[in-house]
Amino acid sequence: MSSEAVAPVIQRGSWALTARRLLRDPASIAALGFIVIVVAFAILAPAFEAWTGHSAIAQYRDTGMSAMGLPAAPNREFVFGTDHLGRDVLVRLAFGARVSLLVGVLAALCASVVGVTVGMTAGYFGGRVDSVLSRMMDLVMSVPFLLCALALVSVFGPSLQLSIGVIVFFSWTTMGRVIRGQVISLRRQEFVEAGRSLGAGPLSIMFVDILPNLSVPIIVYTTMMIPGSIVFEATLSFLGMGIVPPAPSWGGMLADAANNSLYLVAWWLVFIPGTALLLTTLAFNIFGDSLRDALDPKGRPRPRAKRKGVQR
Amino acid sequence: MTVLEARNLTVDIPTEDGTIHAVRDVSFTVDAGELFGIAGESGSGKSVLTQAILGLLPTATIAGEVLLEGRDLLALTQHELQSIRGSRIGMIFQDPMSSLHPYYSIGSQITEMIQVHERAERQAARRRVVDLLARVGIADADQRFDDFPHQFSGGMRQRVMIAMALVLNPPLVIADEPTTALDVTVQAQIIALLDEMRRERGTTVLMITHDLGLLSSIADHLMVMYAGRRMEIGPSGPLFSAPSHPYTAGLLASSPANYEAGAELVPIPGRPPSLLETPQGCAFAPRCLSAMAVCTQQAPPLRVYSDGIETLCWLESAPPDRAATAAEAVVPKVDTSSDIVVKAEGVRLAFGGGGLFNRNYRLEVLKGIDLELRTGETLGLVGESGCGKSTLARVIAGLIPMTGGRITLMGHDLSEVDPRTWQTLRKQVQLVFQNPYGALNPRRRIGAIIGDPYRIHAIASGKARKAEVQRLMELVGLNPEHYNRFPSEFSGGQRQRIGIARALALNPALIIYDEPVSALDVSIQAQILNLMRSLQRELRLTYLFISHDLAVVRHVCNRIAVLQAGQIVEMGEAEAIYSSPQHPYTRALLSASVVSPPRHGVSGRQLLHSIEADAA
């Protein structure tokens, strides 16, 4: 073709466009901002420890508790108050954030790897392979997770690795189903047939042709799985099946507050870890949602503008 | 009497890349009872124009005036527009598959139209619909009233759409590419029906199409649009016999139907401009074969001619007819003694038989196909959708295993080769697909896409592969510097070039083209057809060319095979088939492909006056 004049209009790349769409949405900026703050909070946990001079597991019975043995309300020394053993809630919250984020991100990543692998295999090969793998996903979905988790913990004893394992086992199926559906429709596209006609094998087609086209659902669903995993971990810790005390975790802190109805006299023991949990999951959910809208703007309803009047 | 009049209509659509100037300063009048055609390639703004008229573009900024029977449509509220749509303006869409609701019977969908706009008794409404359905050619209309869209064929569905558009007797019917999704033989019937209905009922029809030839036989007046502008408008007779705008002339010259078989086409070079920017001079100037210095600097004046033609162009008379002066290229004679590349004997393919519930269900797609192809020749495979032509291509390419018969590829029987031989034979047959948008992986760079054959067969890597890919890009007329771009950055025609480059990579003995140009605009189509021919001449390639368009097939092929319902009904030399078809189906196909308009040249046309761009 003849040489074409370069258009003065800027053709933006897809990532630049996505970033622009994200930044135009105030909810996603707020969510992203909060996520950054939580991550910083978790990373800086030792700094908080040094700054307050309080260890996460040390009990400050003299300064952090009243003569009656009740926890101290938020004050100058203990910004977020202390818990029933006189431990600093602020420092525990910071170390708890590490656990939440670590479990949340790690479990979501592992679950998406498993989900993508199984979903892609089922979707690409179809037939018997698909039937077996799909029934397997149905089976996993129909197992009552708390019962199963209880049984596992009583056999192996609570640990971080076990919580991650349990969370991954119960959360990969959503990703698997989404990917399977996507691959089934992608498999019929002409570029896959073009790959086959060039002599490409199934592995080459799956990884070179299909996988790059799955990047949007993978990114979005992994982001959306993080808050689920965080809540999952908090649930396990709340039931005493996750992180081993005295190591702090948000679910464990909530459990401590619930014991002996301590929250009746010390509201901050529920309010602070509860709010942290709520805002973190909310932020990841909102961010995941707006990420989907930004990456795939077709699914979003367009704003309706009024027809402009006659102008000459 | 004027039914529809648009004055200085301008439509701007805001997008993330900037404002798209989809329609710029377009005026036209449609008289009662006439068929007014709007022609233009994709992106010319013709569909946006009608959507703006109907108020279907909520986000767009629309300026100007659109008068329907004297009322300004642009000044109406959404509610008032709603009562006009359907009752005063009927609409026929391109795709009858998706514009009918799959969940409701066709009768209830049409009756709903009546009930939305009028107070009508159910039985009376039903009678009206049944009468109309019978009128548009639905047999047993009373019984079929309660059938669902999937029980109708594409052509029948389009008849239902026509009935739906006409049921309230609107003074104006807008048909947006009404036949594009249909087979050629059905296409002719639908056009005839549309023409008949408008003469019978006095309905005015506004027909939008990319196919200029289609309008030549039925349109009274015609408007040609390019880049959102009205390039040429006038009565259809003089417009077709002597187009006054180089773009109209170029469109006609791009159609293979206007040439002797085998002649080099004169395409419109380049590709359509972006609608985001406003060029200084004429929008068509960069692609115009008659461009002068002034064209790129100043907006063209409106030339008004004595025979009713109005043109936006600096030329003061019609441009030369380039199709008539095209270089006569001879059809390369195929040496009948050259090697046979592919030989198919009694190839059969049947699906089904393994169903869970009805094991006897069996669908025969190919019913014993015999053909052979020799080195350097092009065999055309023609037929309507569903006749098995694409399936045959995939069987020959080894993508679908056949259920009977024998295919011999370069002396190897395909059913007997071992996997290793097959891997090398694999390289000898390459496919070029119909849809240039679907056949390229949207997430990979074109350097990687064209280099795929080298990667898969582990032939060249690193620098060597890049050099090979750039050589191929040069060969098919792409800029090798665009190596790192994604497919979405290319136009349809360029993507088809990428597809051809990928097919050429392994020096195949046979290239199968599956409808390579049917998704492209005519001007681009001509460029691709020329490229295919020049590649064949240079590299002595063998082509199997699949198409539904007889004019295109005749232009590029030495021999033609006509396929109907899985069988070859006629096969022979291209010219022989074209001049004396033997089989009735071939004759039906030939008569259905729209006849090219007569071209006489200018007859007593005089320039009356010109309106400078600023004043217009």
PDB file of N, CA and C in Angstrom, chain B residues 79-145:
ATOM      1  N   HIS B  79     -40.249  11.267  22.903  1.00  0.00           N
ATOM      2  CA  HIS B  79     -41.575  10.654  22.886  1.00  0.00           C
ATOM      3  C   HIS B  79     -42.245  10.840  21.525  1.00  0.00           C
ATOM      4  N   GLU B  80     -42.115  12.050  20.984  1.00  0.00           N
ATOM      5  CA  GLU B  80     -42.717  12.306  19.666  1.00  0.00           C
ATOM      6  C   GLU B  80     -42.037  11.472  18.585  1.00  0.00           C
ATOM      7  N   LEU B  81     -40.706  11.348  18.729  1.00  0.00           N
ATOM      8  CA  LEU B  81     -39.953  10.547  17.755  1.00  0.00           C
ATOM      9  C   LEU B  81     -40.412   9.099  17.777  1.00  0.00           C
ATOM     10  N   GLN B  82     -40.699   8.611  18.996  1.00  0.00           N
ATOM     11  CA  GLN B  82     -41.115   7.235  19.174  1.00  0.00           C
ATOM     12  C   GLN B  82     -42.383   6.944  18.376  1.00  0.00           C
ATOM     13  N   SER B  83     -43.298   7.929  18.351  1.00  0.00           N
ATOM     14  CA  SER B  83     -44.543   7.677  17.626  1.00  0.00           C
ATOM     15  C   SER B  83     -44.327   7.779  16.123  1.00  0.00           C
ATOM     16  N   ILE B  84     -43.252   8.461  15.716  1.00  0.00           N
ATOM     17  CA  ILE B  84     -42.964   8.575  14.283  1.00  0.00           C
ATOM     18  C   ILE B  84     -42.264   7.330  13.764  1.00  0.00           C
ATOM     19  N   ARG B  85     -41.338   6.800  14.584  1.00  0.00           N
ATOM     20  CA  ARG B  85     -40.634   5.585  14.174  1.00  0.00           C
ATOM     21  C   ARG B  85     -41.638   4.451  14.057  1.00  0.00           C
ATOM     22  N   GLY B  86     -41.647   3.781  12.954  1.00  0.00           N
ATOM     23  CA  GLY B  86     -42.596   2.682  12.768  1.00  0.00           C
ATOM     24  C   GLY B  86     -43.827   3.123  12.017  1.00  0.00           C
ATOM     25  N   SER B  87     -44.463   4.224  12.470  1.00  0.00           N
ATOM     26  CA  SER B  87     -45.705   4.602  11.792  1.00  0.00           C
ATOM     27  C   SER B  87     -45.446   5.515  10.599  1.00  0.00           C
ATOM     28  N   ARG B  88     -44.487   6.441  10.708  1.00  0.00           N
ATOM     29  CA  ARG B  88     -44.196   7.343   9.587  1.00  0.00           C
ATOM     30  C   ARG B  88     -42.913   6.927   8.854  1.00  0.00           C
ATOM     31  N   ILE B  89     -42.003   6.297   9.575  1.00  0.00           N
ATOM     32  CA  ILE B  89     -40.768   5.814   8.954  1.00  0.00           C
ATOM     33  C   ILE B  89     -40.621   4.330   9.284  1.00  0.00           C
ATOM     34  N   GLY B  90     -40.586   3.497   8.270  1.00  0.00           N
ATOM     35  CA  GLY B  90     -40.344   2.072   8.487  1.00  0.00           C
ATOM     36  C   GLY B  90     -38.864   1.799   8.345  1.00  0.00           C
ATOM     37  N   MET B  91     -38.402   0.741   8.981  1.00  0.00           N
ATOM     38  CA  MET B  91     -36.966   0.481   8.974  1.00  0.00           C
ATOM     39  C   MET B  91     -36.711  -0.981   8.597  1.00  0.00           C
ATOM     40  N   ILE B  92     -35.789  -1.198   7.672  1.00  0.00           N
ATOM     41  CA  ILE B  92     -35.374  -2.565   7.344  1.00  0.00           C
ATOM     42  C   ILE B  92     -33.877  -2.639   7.594  1.00  0.00           C
ATOM     43  N   PHE B  93     -33.475  -3.566   8.460  1.00  0.00           N
ATOM     44  CA  PHE B  93     -32.066  -3.616   8.838  1.00  0.00           C
ATOM     45  C   PHE B  93     -31.312  -4.638   8.003  1.00  0.00           C
ATOM     46  N   GLN B  94     -29.988  -4.578   8.159  1.00  0.00           N
ATOM     47  CA  GLN B  94     -29.123  -5.444   7.363  1.00  0.00           C
ATOM     48  C   GLN B  94     -29.285  -6.907   7.715  1.00  0.00           C
ATOM     49  N   ASP B  95     -29.265  -7.200   8.998  1.00  0.00           N
ATOM     50  CA  ASP B  95     -29.184  -8.589   9.404  1.00  0.00           C
ATOM     51  C   ASP B  95     -30.517  -9.089   9.926  1.00  0.00           C
ATOM     52  N   PRO B  96     -31.270  -9.830   9.101  1.00  0.00           N
ATOM     53  CA  PRO B  96     -32.586 -10.291   9.556  1.00  0.00           C
ATOM     54  C   PRO B  96     -32.485 -11.327  10.665  1.00  0.00           C
ATOM     55  N   MET B  97     -31.267 -11.863  10.882  1.00  0.00           N
ATOM     56  CA  MET B  97     -31.105 -12.855  11.945  1.00  0.00           C
ATOM     57  C   MET B  97     -31.233 -12.179  13.305  1.00  0.00           C
ATOM     58  N   SER B  98     -30.618 -11.014  13.433  1.00  0.00           N
ATOM     59  CA  SER B  98     -30.559 -10.418  14.761  1.00  0.00           C
ATOM     60  C   SER B  98     -31.604  -9.330  14.958  1.00  0.00           C
ATOM     61  N   SER B  99     -32.267  -8.864  13.904  1.00  0.00           N
ATOM     62  CA  SER B  99     -33.229  -7.798  14.151  1.00  0.00           C
ATOM     63  C   SER B  99     -34.643  -8.320  14.377  1.00  0.00           C
ATOM     64  N   LEU B 100     -34.837  -9.632  14.277  1.00  0.00           N
ATOM     65  CA  LEU B 100     -36.113 -10.194  14.714  1.00  0.00           C
ATOM     66  C   LEU B 100     -35.884 -10.837  16.073  1.00  0.00           C
ATOM     67  N   HIS B 101     -36.869 -10.676  16.968  1.00  0.00           N
ATOM     68  CA  HIS B 101     -36.712 -11.231  18.312  1.00  0.00           C
ATOM     69  C   HIS B 101     -36.902 -12.747  18.266  1.00  0.00           C
ATOM     70  N   PRO B 102     -35.909 -13.510  18.755  1.00  0.00           N
ATOM     71  CA  PRO B 102     -36.010 -14.966  18.620  1.00  0.00           C
ATOM     72  C   PRO B 102     -37.098 -15.593  19.484  1.00  0.00           C
ATOM     73  N   TYR B 103     -37.607 -14.850  20.467  1.00  0.00           N
ATOM     74  CA  TYR B 103     -38.493 -15.458  21.450  1.00  0.00           C
ATOM     75  C   TYR B 103     -39.964 -15.323  21.066  1.00  0.00           C
ATOM     76  N   TYR B 104     -40.302 -14.382  20.188  1.00  0.00           N
ATOM     77  CA  TYR B 104     -41.692 -14.181  19.815  1.00  0.00           C
ATOM     78  C   TYR B 104     -41.939 -14.658  18.392  1.00  0.00           C
ATOM     79  N   SER B 105     -43.172 -15.103  18.122  1.00  0.00           N
ATOM     80  CA  SER B 105     -43.506 -15.510  16.770  1.00  0.00           C
ATOM     81  C   SER B 105     -43.498 -14.270  15.878  1.00  0.00           C
ATOM     82  N   ILE B 106     -43.252 -14.486  14.586  1.00  0.00           N
ATOM     83  CA  ILE B 106     -43.129 -13.327  13.694  1.00  0.00           C
ATOM     84  C   ILE B 106     -44.454 -12.571  13.625  1.00  0.00           C
ATOM     85  N   GLY B 107     -45.560 -13.316  13.689  1.00  0.00           N
ATOM     86  CA  GLY B 107     -46.877 -12.675  13.628  1.00  0.00           C
ATOM     87  C   GLY B 107     -47.074 -11.719  14.780  1.00  0.00           C
ATOM     88  N   SER B 108     -46.724 -12.190  15.988  1.00  0.00           N
ATOM     89  CA  SER B 108     -46.959 -11.323  17.141  1.00  0.00           C
ATOM     90  C   SER B 108     -46.033 -10.118  17.105  1.00  0.00           C
ATOM     91  N   GLN B 109     -44.848 -10.281  16.506  1.00  0.00           N
ATOM     92  CA  GLN B 109     -43.944  -9.122  16.421  1.00  0.00           C
ATOM     93  C   GLN B 109     -44.498  -8.053  15.487  1.00  0.00           C
ATOM     94  N   ILE B 110     -45.117  -8.497  14.396  1.00  0.00           N
ATOM     95  CA  ILE B 110     -45.665  -7.505  13.462  1.00  0.00           C
ATOM     96  C   ILE B 110     -46.950  -6.909  14.039  1.00  0.00           C
ATOM     97  N   THR B 111     -47.780  -7.760  14.656  1.00  0.00           N
ATOM     98  CA  THR B 111     -49.018  -7.248  15.249  1.00  0.00           C
ATOM     99  C   THR B 111     -48.707  -6.224  16.333  1.00  0.00           C
ATOM    100  N   GLU B 112     -47.610  -6.455  17.057  1.00  0.00           N
ATOM    101  CA  GLU B 112     -47.220  -5.519  18.098  1.00  0.00           C
ATOM    102  C   GLU B 112     -46.993  -4.122  17.521  1.00  0.00           C
ATOM    103  N   MET B 113     -46.385  -4.107  16.319  1.00  0.00           N
ATOM    104  CA  MET B 113     -46.171  -2.831  15.630  1.00  0.00           C
ATOM    105  C   MET B 113     -47.481  -2.082  15.459  1.00  0.00           C
ATOM    106  N   ILE B 114     -48.533  -2.822  15.043  1.00  0.00           N
ATOM    107  CA  ILE B 114     -49.824  -2.176  14.831  1.00  0.00           C
ATOM    108  C   ILE B 114     -50.363  -1.673  16.152  1.00  0.00           C
ATOM    109  N   GLN B 115     -50.259  -2.525  17.178  1.00  0.00           N
ATOM    110  CA  GLN B 115     -50.890  -2.156  18.438  1.00  0.00           C
ATOM    111  C   GLN B 115     -50.182  -1.019  19.161  1.00  0.00           C
ATOM    112  N   VAL B 116     -48.888  -0.887  18.928  1.00  0.00           N
ATOM    113  CA  VAL B 116     -48.179   0.217  19.561  1.00  0.00           C
ATOM    114  C   VAL B 116     -48.678   1.555  19.022  1.00  0.00           C
ATOM    115  N   HIS B 117     -48.968   1.587  17.724  1.00  0.00           N
ATOM    116  CA  HIS B 117     -49.281   2.863  17.103  1.00  0.00           C
ATOM    117  C   HIS B 117     -50.769   3.094  16.863  1.00  0.00           C
ATOM    118  N   GLU B 118     -51.557   2.033  16.835  1.00  0.00           N
ATOM    119  CA  GLU B 118     -52.980   2.215  16.514  1.00  0.00           C
ATOM    120  C   GLU B 118     -53.822   1.429  17.485  1.00  0.00           C
ATOM    121  N   ARG B 119     -55.092   1.805  17.552  1.00  0.00           N
ATOM    122  CA  ARG B 119     -56.040   1.012  18.311  1.00  0.00           C
ATOM    123  C   ARG B 119     -56.625   0.016  17.323  1.00  0.00           C
ATOM    124  N   ALA B 120     -56.300  -1.250  17.462  1.00  0.00           N
ATOM    125  CA  ALA B 120     -56.777  -2.209  16.475  1.00  0.00           C
ATOM    126  C   ALA B 120     -57.240  -3.478  17.177  1.00  0.00           C
ATOM    127  N   GLU B 121     -58.314  -4.033  16.655  1.00  0.00           N
ATOM    128  CA  GLU B 121     -58.822  -5.277  17.218  1.00  0.00           C
ATOM    129  C   GLU B 121     -57.871  -6.415  16.854  1.00  0.00           C
ATOM    130  N   ARG B 122     -57.736  -7.396  17.731  1.00  0.00           N
ATOM    131  CA  ARG B 122     -56.739  -8.430  17.521  1.00  0.00           C
ATOM    132  C   ARG B 122     -56.946  -9.194  16.223  1.00  0.00           C
ATOM    133  N   GLN B 123     -58.186  -9.598  15.989  1.00  0.00           N
ATOM    134  CA  GLN B 123     -58.468 -10.384  14.788  1.00  0.00           C
ATOM    135  C   GLN B 123     -58.205  -9.563  13.527  1.00  0.00           C
ATOM    136  N   ALA B 124     -58.619  -8.300  13.585  1.00  0.00           N
ATOM    137  CA  ALA B 124     -58.431  -7.425  12.423  1.00  0.00           C
ATOM    138  C   ALA B 124     -56.943  -7.236  12.159  1.00  0.00           C
ATOM    139  N   ALA B 125     -56.186  -7.021  13.229  1.00  0.00           N
ATOM    140  CA  ALA B 125     -54.738  -6.831  13.088  1.00  0.00           C
ATOM    141  C   ALA B 125     -54.125  -8.083  12.479  1.00  0.00           C
ATOM    142  N   ARG B 126     -54.566  -9.228  12.961  1.00  0.00           N
ATOM    143  CA  ARG B 126     -54.023 -10.481  12.459  1.00  0.00           C
ATOM    144  C   ARG B 126     -54.319 -10.631  10.974  1.00  0.00           C
ATOM    145  N   ARG B 127     -55.548 -10.295  10.594  1.00  0.00           N
ATOM    146  CA  ARG B 127     -55.912 -10.409   9.169  1.00  0.00           C
ATOM    147  C   ARG B 127     -55.007  -9.518   8.320  1.00  0.00           C
ATOM    148  N   ARG B 128     -54.797  -8.318   8.825  1.00  0.00           N
ATOM    149  CA  ARG B 128     -53.947  -7.379   8.077  1.00  0.00           C
ATOM    150  C   ARG B 128     -52.542  -7.943   7.897  1.00  0.00           C
ATOM    151  N   VAL B 129     -51.999  -8.504   8.983  1.00  0.00           N
ATOM    152  CA  VAL B 129     -50.633  -9.014   8.933  1.00  0.00           C
ATOM    153  C   VAL B 129     -50.550 -10.202   7.978  1.00  0.00           C
ATOM    154  N   VAL B 130     -51.558 -11.101   8.069  1.00  0.00           N
ATOM    155  CA  VAL B 130     -51.536 -12.283   7.210  1.00  0.00           C
ATOM    156  C   VAL B 130     -51.596 -11.863   5.735  1.00  0.00           C
ATOM    157  N   ASP B 131     -52.452 -10.910   5.434  1.00  0.00           N
ATOM    158  CA  ASP B 131     -52.539 -10.424   4.050  1.00  0.00           C
ATOM    159  C   ASP B 131     -51.200  -9.906   3.558  1.00  0.00           C
ATOM    160  N   LEU B 132     -50.570  -9.117   4.423  1.00  0.00           N
ATOM    161  CA  LEU B 132     -49.310  -8.503   4.032  1.00  0.00           C
ATOM    162  C   LEU B 132     -48.208  -9.555   3.880  1.00  0.00           C
ATOM    163  N   LEU B 133     -48.198 -10.524   4.797  1.00  0.00           N
ATOM    164  CA  LEU B 133     -47.192 -11.586   4.716  1.00  0.00           C
ATOM    165  C   LEU B 133     -47.346 -12.347   3.398  1.00  0.00           C
ATOM    166  N   ALA B 134     -48.586 -12.612   3.023  1.00  0.00           N
ATOM    167  CA  ALA B 134     -48.823 -13.295   1.756  1.00  0.00           C
ATOM    168  C   ALA B 134     -48.320 -12.428   0.608  1.00  0.00           C
ATOM    169  N   ARG B 135     -48.517 -11.121   0.753  1.00  0.00           N
ATOM    170  CA  ARG B 135     -48.132 -10.185  -0.300  1.00  0.00           C
ATOM    171  C   ARG B 135     -46.606 -10.148  -0.491  1.00  0.00           C
ATOM    172  N   VAL B 136     -45.871 -10.249   0.602  1.00  0.00           N
ATOM    173  CA  VAL B 136     -44.412 -10.197   0.457  1.00  0.00           C
ATOM    174  C   VAL B 136     -43.833 -11.566   0.128  1.00  0.00           C
ATOM    175  N   GLY B 137     -44.711 -12.538  -0.146  1.00  0.00           N
ATOM    176  CA  GLY B 137     -44.213 -13.799  -0.660  1.00  0.00           C
ATOM    177  C   GLY B 137     -43.954 -14.876   0.371  1.00  0.00           C
ATOM    178  N   ILE B 138     -44.660 -14.834   1.493  1.00  0.00           N
ATOM    179  CA  ILE B 138     -44.566 -15.935   2.459  1.00  0.00           C
ATOM    180  C   ILE B 138     -45.713 -16.894   2.147  1.00  0.00           C
ATOM    181  N   ALA B 139     -45.388 -18.105   1.759  1.00  0.00           N
ATOM    182  CA  ALA B 139     -46.434 -19.078   1.440  1.00  0.00           C
ATOM    183  C   ALA B 139     -47.127 -19.528   2.723  1.00  0.00           C
ATOM    184  N   ASP B 140     -48.400 -19.877   2.622  1.00  0.00           N
ATOM    185  CA  ASP B 140     -49.192 -20.307   3.790  1.00  0.00           C
ATOM    186  C   ASP B 140     -49.083 -19.304   4.924  1.00  0.00           C
ATOM    187  N   ALA B 141     -49.294 -18.045   4.604  1.00  0.00           N
ATOM    188  CA  ALA B 141     -49.063 -16.987   5.592  1.00  0.00           C
ATOM    189  C   ALA B 141     -49.874 -17.215   6.863  1.00  0.00           C
ATOM    190  N   ASP B 142     -51.094 -17.730   6.715  1.00  0.00           N
ATOM    191  CA  ASP B 142     -51.940 -17.910   7.888  1.00  0.00           C
ATOM    192  C   ASP B 142     -51.313 -18.902   8.870  1.00  0.00           C
ATOM    193  N   GLN B 143     -50.739 -19.978   8.332  1.00  0.00           N
ATOM    194  CA  GLN B 143     -50.106 -20.961   9.212  1.00  0.00           C
ATOM    195  C   GLN B 143     -48.781 -20.445   9.772  1.00  0.00           C
ATOM    196  N   ARG B 144     -48.039 -19.765   8.917  1.00  0.00           N
ATOM    197  CA  ARG B 144     -46.696 -19.342   9.327  1.00  0.00           C
ATOM    198  C   ARG B 144     -46.718 -18.147  10.269  1.00  0.00           C
ATOM    199  N   PHE B 145     -47.894 -17.539  10.442  1.00  0.00           N
ATOM    200  CA  PHE B 145     -48.055 -16.396  11.346  1.00  0.00           C
ATOM    201  C   PHE B 145     -47.488 -16.703  12.724  1.00  0.00           C
TER     202      PHE B 145
END
